[in-house]
Coordinates of C-alpha atoms in Angstrom, one line a residue:
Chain N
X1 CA 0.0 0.0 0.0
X2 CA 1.5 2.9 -1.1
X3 CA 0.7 6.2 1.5
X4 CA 2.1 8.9 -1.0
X5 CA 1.6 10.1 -4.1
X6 CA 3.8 9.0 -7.0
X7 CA 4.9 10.8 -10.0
X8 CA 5.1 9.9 -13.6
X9 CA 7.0 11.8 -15.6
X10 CA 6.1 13.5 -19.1
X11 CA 5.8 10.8 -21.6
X12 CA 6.4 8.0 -19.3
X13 CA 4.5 5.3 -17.9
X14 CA 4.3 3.0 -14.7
X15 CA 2.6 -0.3 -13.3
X16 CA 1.7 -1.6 -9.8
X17 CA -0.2 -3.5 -7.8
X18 CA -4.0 -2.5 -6.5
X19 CA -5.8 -4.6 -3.8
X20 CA -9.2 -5.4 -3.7
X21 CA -11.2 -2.6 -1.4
X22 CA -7.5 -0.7 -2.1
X23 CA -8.1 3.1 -3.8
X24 CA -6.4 4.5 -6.5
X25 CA -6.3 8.3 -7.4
X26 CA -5.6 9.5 -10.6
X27 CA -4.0 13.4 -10.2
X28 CA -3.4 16.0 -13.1
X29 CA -1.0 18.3 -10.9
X30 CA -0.6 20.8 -13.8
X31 CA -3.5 20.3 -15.4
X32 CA -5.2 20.0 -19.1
X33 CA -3.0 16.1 -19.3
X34 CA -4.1 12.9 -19.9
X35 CA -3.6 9.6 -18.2
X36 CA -4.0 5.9 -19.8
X37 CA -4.9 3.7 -17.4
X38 CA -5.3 -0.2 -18.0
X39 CA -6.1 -3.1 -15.4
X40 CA -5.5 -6.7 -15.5
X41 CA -6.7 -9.4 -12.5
X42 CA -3.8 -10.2 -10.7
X43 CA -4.5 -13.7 -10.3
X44 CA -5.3 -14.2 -13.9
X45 CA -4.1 -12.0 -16.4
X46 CA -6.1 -13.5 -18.9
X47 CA -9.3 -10.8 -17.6
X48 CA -8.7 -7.4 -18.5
X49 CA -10.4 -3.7 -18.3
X50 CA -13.2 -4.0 -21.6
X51 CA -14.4 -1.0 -23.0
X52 CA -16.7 -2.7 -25.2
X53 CA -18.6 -4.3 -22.2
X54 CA -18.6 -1.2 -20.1
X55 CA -20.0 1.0 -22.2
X56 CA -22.5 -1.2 -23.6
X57 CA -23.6 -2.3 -19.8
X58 CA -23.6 1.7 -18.9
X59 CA -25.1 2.4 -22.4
X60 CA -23.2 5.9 -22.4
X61 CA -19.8 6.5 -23.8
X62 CA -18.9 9.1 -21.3
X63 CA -18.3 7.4 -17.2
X64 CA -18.1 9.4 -14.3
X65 CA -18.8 8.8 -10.3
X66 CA -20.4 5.4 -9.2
X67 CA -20.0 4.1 -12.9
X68 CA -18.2 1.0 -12.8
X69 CA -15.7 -0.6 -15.1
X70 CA -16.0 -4.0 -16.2
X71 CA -13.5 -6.7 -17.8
X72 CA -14.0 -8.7 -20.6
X73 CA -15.2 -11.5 -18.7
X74 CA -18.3 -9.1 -17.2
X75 CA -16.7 -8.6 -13.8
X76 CA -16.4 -5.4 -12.0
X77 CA -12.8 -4.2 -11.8
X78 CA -12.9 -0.7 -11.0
X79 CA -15.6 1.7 -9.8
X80 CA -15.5 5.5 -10.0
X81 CA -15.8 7.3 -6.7
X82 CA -15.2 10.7 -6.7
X83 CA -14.9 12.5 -10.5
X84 CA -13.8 16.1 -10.6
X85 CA -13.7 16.3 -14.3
X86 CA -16.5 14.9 -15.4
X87 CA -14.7 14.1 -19.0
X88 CA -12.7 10.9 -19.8
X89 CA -12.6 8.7 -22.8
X90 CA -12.4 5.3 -23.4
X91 CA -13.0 4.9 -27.4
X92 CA -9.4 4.8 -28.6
X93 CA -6.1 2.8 -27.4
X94 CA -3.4 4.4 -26.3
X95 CA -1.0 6.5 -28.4
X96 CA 2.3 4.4 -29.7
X97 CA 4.6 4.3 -32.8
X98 CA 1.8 3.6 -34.6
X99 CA -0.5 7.0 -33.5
X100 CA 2.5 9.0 -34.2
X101 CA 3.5 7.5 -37.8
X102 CA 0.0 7.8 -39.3
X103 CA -1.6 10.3 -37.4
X104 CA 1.4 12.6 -36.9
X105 CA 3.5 12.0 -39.8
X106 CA 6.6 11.3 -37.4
X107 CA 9.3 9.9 -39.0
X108 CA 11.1 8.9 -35.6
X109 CA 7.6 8.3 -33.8
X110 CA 8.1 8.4 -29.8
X111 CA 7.2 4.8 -28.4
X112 CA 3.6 6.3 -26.9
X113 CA 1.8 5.0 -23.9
X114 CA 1.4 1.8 -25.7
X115 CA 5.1 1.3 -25.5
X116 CA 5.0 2.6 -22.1
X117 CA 2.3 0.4 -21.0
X118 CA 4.1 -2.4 -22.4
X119 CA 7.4 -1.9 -21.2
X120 CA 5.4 -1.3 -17.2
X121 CA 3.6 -4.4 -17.6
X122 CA 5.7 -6.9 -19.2
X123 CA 7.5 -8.0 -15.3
X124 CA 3.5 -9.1 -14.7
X125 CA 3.8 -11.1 -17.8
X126 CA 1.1 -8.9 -20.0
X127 CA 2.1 -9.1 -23.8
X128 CA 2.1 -6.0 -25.9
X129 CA -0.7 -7.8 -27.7
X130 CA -3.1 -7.9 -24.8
X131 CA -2.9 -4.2 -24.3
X132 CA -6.5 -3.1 -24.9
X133 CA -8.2 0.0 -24.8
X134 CA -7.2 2.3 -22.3
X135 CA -9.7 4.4 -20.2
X136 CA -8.1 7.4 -20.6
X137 CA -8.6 9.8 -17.8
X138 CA -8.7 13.6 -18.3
X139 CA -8.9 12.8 -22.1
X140 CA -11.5 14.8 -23.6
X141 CA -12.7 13.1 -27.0
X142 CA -16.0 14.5 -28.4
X143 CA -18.1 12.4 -31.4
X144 CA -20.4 14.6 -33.5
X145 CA -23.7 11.9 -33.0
X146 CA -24.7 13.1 -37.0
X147 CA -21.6 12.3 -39.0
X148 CA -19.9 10.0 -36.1
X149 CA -16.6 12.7 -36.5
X150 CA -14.6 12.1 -33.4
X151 CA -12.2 15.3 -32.1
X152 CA -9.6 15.1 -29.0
X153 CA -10.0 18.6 -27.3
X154 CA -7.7 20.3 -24.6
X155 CA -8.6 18.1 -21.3
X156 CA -11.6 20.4 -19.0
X157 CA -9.1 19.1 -16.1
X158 CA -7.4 22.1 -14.0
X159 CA -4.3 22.3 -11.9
X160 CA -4.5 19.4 -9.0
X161 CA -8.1 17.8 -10.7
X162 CA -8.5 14.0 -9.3
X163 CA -10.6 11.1 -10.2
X164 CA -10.9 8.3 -8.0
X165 CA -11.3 4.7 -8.5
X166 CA -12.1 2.4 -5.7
X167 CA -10.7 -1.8 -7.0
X168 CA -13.3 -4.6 -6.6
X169 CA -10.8 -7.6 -7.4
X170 CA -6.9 -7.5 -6.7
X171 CA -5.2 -5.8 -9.9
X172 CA -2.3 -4.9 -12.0
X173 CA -2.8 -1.1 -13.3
X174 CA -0.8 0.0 -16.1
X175 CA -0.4 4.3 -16.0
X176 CA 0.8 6.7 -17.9
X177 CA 1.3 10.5 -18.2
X178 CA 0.3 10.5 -21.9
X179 CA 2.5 11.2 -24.7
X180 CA 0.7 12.8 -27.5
X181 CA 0.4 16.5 -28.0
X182 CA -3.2 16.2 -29.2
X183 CA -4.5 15.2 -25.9
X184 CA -2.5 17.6 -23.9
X185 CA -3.3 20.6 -25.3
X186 CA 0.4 20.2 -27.1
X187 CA 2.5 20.4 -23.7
X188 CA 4.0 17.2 -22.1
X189 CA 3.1 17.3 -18.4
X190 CA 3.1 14.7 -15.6
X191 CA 0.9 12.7 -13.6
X192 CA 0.6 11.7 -9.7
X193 CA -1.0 8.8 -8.4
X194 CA -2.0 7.8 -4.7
X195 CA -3.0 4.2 -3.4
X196 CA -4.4 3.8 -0.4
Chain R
X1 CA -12.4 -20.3 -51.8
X2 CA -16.6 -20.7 -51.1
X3 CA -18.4 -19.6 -54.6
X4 CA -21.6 -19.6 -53.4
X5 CA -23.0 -17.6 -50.9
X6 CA -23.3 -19.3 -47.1
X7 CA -26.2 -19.2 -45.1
X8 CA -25.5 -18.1 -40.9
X9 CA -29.0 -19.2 -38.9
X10 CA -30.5 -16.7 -36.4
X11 CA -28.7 -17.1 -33.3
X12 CA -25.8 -19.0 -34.6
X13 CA -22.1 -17.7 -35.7
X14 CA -19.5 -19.5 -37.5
X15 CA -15.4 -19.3 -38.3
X16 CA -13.8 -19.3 -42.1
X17 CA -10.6 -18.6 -43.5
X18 CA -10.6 -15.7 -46.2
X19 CA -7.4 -15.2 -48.3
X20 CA -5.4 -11.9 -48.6
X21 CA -6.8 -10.3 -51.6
X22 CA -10.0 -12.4 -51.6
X23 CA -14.0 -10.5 -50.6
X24 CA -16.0 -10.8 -48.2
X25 CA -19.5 -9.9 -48.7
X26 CA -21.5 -10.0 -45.6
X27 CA -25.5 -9.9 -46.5
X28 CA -28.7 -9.1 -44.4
X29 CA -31.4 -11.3 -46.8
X30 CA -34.4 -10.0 -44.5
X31 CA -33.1 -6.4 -43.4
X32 CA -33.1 -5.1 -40.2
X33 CA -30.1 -7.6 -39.1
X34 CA -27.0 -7.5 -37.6
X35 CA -23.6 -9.7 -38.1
X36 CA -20.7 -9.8 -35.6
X37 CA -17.6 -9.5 -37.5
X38 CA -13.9 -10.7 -35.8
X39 CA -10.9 -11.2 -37.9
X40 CA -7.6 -12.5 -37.0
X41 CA -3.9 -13.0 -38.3
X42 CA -4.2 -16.3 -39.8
X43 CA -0.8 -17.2 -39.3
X44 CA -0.4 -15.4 -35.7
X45 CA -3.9 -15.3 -33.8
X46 CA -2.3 -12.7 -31.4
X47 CA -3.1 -9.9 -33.9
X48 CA -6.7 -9.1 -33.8
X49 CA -9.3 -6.6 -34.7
X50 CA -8.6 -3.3 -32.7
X51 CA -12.3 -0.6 -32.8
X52 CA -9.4 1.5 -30.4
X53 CA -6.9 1.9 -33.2
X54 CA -9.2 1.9 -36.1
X55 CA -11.6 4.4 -35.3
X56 CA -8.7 6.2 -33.7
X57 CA -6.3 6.1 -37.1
X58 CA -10.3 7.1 -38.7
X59 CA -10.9 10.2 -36.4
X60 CA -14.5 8.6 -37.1
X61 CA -16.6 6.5 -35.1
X62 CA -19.2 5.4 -38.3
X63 CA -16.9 3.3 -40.9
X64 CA -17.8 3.2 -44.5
X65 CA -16.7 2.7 -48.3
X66 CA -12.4 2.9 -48.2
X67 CA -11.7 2.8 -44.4
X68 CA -9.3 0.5 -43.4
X69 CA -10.2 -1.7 -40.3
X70 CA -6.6 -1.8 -38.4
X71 CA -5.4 -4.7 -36.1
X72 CA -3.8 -4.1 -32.7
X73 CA -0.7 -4.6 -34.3
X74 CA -1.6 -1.3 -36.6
X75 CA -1.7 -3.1 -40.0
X76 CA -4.9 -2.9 -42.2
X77 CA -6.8 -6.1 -41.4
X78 CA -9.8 -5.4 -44.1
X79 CA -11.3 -2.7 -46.0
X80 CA -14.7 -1.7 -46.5
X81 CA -14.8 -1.9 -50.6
X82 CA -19.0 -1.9 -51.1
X83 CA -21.3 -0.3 -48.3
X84 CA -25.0 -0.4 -48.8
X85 CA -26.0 0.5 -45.2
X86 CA -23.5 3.2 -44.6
X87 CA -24.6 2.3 -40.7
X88 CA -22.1 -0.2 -38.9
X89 CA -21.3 -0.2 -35.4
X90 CA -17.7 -0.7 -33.9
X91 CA -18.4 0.5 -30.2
X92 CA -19.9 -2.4 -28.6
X93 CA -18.8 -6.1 -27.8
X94 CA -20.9 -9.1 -29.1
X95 CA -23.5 -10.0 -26.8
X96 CA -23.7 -12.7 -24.2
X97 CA -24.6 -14.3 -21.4
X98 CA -23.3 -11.3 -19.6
X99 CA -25.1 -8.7 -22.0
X100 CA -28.7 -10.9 -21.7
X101 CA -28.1 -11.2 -17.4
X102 CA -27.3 -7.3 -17.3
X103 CA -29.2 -5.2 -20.2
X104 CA -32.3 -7.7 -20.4
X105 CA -32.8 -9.3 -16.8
X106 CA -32.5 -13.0 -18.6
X107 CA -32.1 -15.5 -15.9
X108 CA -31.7 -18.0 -18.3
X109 CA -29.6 -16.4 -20.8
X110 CA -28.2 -17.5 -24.2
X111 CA -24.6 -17.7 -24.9
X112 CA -25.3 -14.5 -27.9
X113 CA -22.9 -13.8 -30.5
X114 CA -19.9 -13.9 -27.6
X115 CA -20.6 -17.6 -27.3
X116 CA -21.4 -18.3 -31.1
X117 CA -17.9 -16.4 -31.6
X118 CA -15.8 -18.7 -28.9
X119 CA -17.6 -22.2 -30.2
X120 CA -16.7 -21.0 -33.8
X121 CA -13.3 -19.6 -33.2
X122 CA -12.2 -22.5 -30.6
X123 CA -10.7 -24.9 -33.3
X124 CA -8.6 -21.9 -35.0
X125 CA -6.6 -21.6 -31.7
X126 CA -8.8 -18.5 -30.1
X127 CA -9.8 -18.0 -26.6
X128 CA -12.7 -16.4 -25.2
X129 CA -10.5 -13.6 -23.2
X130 CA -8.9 -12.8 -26.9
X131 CA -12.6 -11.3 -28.5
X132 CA -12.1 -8.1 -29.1
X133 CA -14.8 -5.1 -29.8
X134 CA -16.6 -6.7 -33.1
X135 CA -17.3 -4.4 -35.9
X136 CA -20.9 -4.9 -36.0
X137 CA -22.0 -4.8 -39.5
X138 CA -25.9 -3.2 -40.1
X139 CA -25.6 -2.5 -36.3
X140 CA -27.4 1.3 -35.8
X141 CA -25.9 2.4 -32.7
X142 CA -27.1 6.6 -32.3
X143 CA -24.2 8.2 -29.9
X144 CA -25.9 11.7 -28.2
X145 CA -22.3 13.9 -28.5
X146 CA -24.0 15.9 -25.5
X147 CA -24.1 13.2 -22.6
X148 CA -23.0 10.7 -24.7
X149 CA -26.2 8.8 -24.3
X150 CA -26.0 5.0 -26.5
X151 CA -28.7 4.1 -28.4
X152 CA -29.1 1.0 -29.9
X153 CA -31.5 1.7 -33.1
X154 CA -33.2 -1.0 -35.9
X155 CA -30.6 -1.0 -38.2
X156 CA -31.0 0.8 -41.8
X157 CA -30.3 -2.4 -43.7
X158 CA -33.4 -3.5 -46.3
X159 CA -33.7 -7.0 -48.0
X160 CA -30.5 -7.9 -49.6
X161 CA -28.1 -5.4 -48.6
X162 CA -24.8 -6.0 -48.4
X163 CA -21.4 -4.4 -47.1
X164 CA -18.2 -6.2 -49.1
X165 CA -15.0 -6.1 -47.9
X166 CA -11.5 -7.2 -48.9
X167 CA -8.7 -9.5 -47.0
X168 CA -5.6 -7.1 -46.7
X169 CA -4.1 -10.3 -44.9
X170 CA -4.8 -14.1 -44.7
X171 CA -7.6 -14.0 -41.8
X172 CA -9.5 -16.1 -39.7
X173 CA -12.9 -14.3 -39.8
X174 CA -16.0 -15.1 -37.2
X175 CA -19.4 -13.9 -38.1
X176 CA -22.9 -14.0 -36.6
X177 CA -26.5 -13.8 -37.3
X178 CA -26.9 -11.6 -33.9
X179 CA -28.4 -13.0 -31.1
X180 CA -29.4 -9.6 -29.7
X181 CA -33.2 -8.5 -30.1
X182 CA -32.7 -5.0 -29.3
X183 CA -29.8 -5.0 -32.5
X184 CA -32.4 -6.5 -34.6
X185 CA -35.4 -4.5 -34.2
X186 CA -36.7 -7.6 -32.0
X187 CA -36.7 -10.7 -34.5
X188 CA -34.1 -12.9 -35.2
X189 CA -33.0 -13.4 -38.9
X190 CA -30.6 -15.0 -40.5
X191 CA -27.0 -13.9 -41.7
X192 CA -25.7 -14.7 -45.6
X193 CA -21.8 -14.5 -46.8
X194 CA -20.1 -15.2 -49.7
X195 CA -16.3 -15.7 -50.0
X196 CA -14.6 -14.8 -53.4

C-alpha cells in the first residue's frame, strides 16, 4: 500500500499493484493532461479492463462517479468514486509508434503510452498484444452523434483535478502521463498517483 | 475459396478462413439484421481486430466505403470496398450471457454472439479472453455527442443489402447472425456470406 503520491513523468509510464477494497487516485498536478490507465486481475491475467462491455452495460460512452468498469469477462474491476472532471474517454487505445507515424507523420515516432504500457507491464507477464483500450482519464474526446466525427479537445481538467477509483478484485494497473500533444493541449506534463 | 453464398442461422455464428486479396460480402437477406464481424492474423492469432486503433487512425466512429479496419498490431486487417447500409457499429462487444443477465434481466440467458464467436473460433486456436470489440455490421448504434447517451436503433439495412470487404491479410474471420433482439429491431434473422 503505497501512503504517498507517486509521479510519472512527461511521456512515461508505470505499473503496480492495487488490492481489492485498495483506492487509486488519478491526479493531473498541472492540469489539461491525460492519463491511460489499463487493469489486468492479478490472479489471472487473462481478464482485462473492456471498454466494449462497459459501455455497452452503462449504455453511455462518457463514465463518471459510481460508474463502474467491467473486464471482458463481465466482472467489476474498477468503480469511479469521486470524479472532478467529469470528461474521460475510453474509445481509442493508447497512443504508440503507430499514433504518431500515421496520425502525426513522425518519422522517428516516440514509443507512446502503448510502448510505455508495455514496457510497465511486461514483469507481470502482460504481452504487448493484450494491451487493450485504455480508459483514458482527463482525455476529452468528443463524437459529433450526425456524422460520427470524433475530435480530442484540450482536457476540462485544472491544476490538481482528481478522479478516484475504488478496485473490486486485486489488480495490475498499467499508468501513464500520456504522450501525444493532441490530448494535452500540445505540452507534455506529468501525472501523480496515490494508493491507499 | 466458397463460390456460393453461405447461409449463418438466427442465433448462430461460424469461423472461415478468407485469403489476402480475396472478398467478403456479408448480406442481411431479410433487413433489419446484424452480423458480428472478428478477424484474425491467420498465421499469428495474437493480432486481432482493434475498434481502439481503427476508429482512432479514422478520427471517425461510423466506418464506411475505403476505411481501413486496423489490427492491434496497426496493420490494415480489411477494407470496406462496397457499403449499402452506410450504418455499422464498432463501439460495442458481441452479446452474451453477460449482455442478456445485465441489459435484459434473462435469468436463463443464451450464450449471444460472444458464445457463437468462442464455439466457432475455438478450433482456429482463439480464446474467449482474446474477442475483441466486433465491428458490427448493419448494427445502428445513435451516440448523443451531448451526454454521450447510446442508443441502440433498428438498423437501416433493407432485404438484400450487403457491405463487401477485402482481405488485406490471410484471416480467420467469425461472423454471426446476432443474437441480440434489441440489435435486430426484435426478431431474429438469419445472416448470408459469400467468399470470393
Amino acid at each position: 500500500m503505497l501512503l504517498e503520491t507517486m509521479h510519472i513523468a512527461p511521456r512515461t509510464g508505470t505499473a503496480f499493484k492495487v488490492g481489492a477494497g485498495q483506492t487509486l487516485t488519478v491526479i493531473d498536478p498541472q492540469g489539461e493532461q491525460v492519463a491511460d490507465l489499463l487493469c489486468f486481475n492479478a490472479h489471472d491475467i487473462g481478464e482485462a479492463l473492456s471498454s466494449g462491455r462497459t459501455l455497452d452495460y452503462a449504455s453511455r460512452i462518457y463514465l463518471t462517479t459510481g460508474d463502474p468498469l467491467y473486464s471482458n469477462r463481465s466482472n467489476v474491476m474498477l468503480e469511479i468514486v469521486e470524479d472532478m472532471v467529469g470528461r474521460h474517454d475510453f474509445l481509442l487505445t493508447p497512443c504508440s509508434k503507430d499514433t504518431f507515424r500515421i496520425i502525426y507523420g513522425d518519422t522517428d515516432p516516440h514509443q507512446g503510452c502503448f510502448g510505455n504500457l508495455a514496457g510497465a507491464l511486461e514483469p507481470f507477464g502482460v504481452l504487448p498484444d493484450a494491451i487493450p483500450i485504455a480508459f483514458n482519464c482527463f482525455m476529452n474526446v468528443s463524437v459529433d452523434g450526425t456524422t460520427g466525427a470524433i475530435s480530442v479537445l484540450p482536457p476540462l481538467s485544472k491544476p490538481g483535478d482528481y478522479i478516484k477509483f475504488i478496485a473490486r478484485m486485486d489488480l495490475i494497473v498499467g499508468l501513464t502521463a500520456c504522450s501525444a500533444l493532441q490530448s494535452n493541449n500540445g505540452r507534455f506534463k506529468p501525472i501523480e498517483y496515490l494508493v491507499e
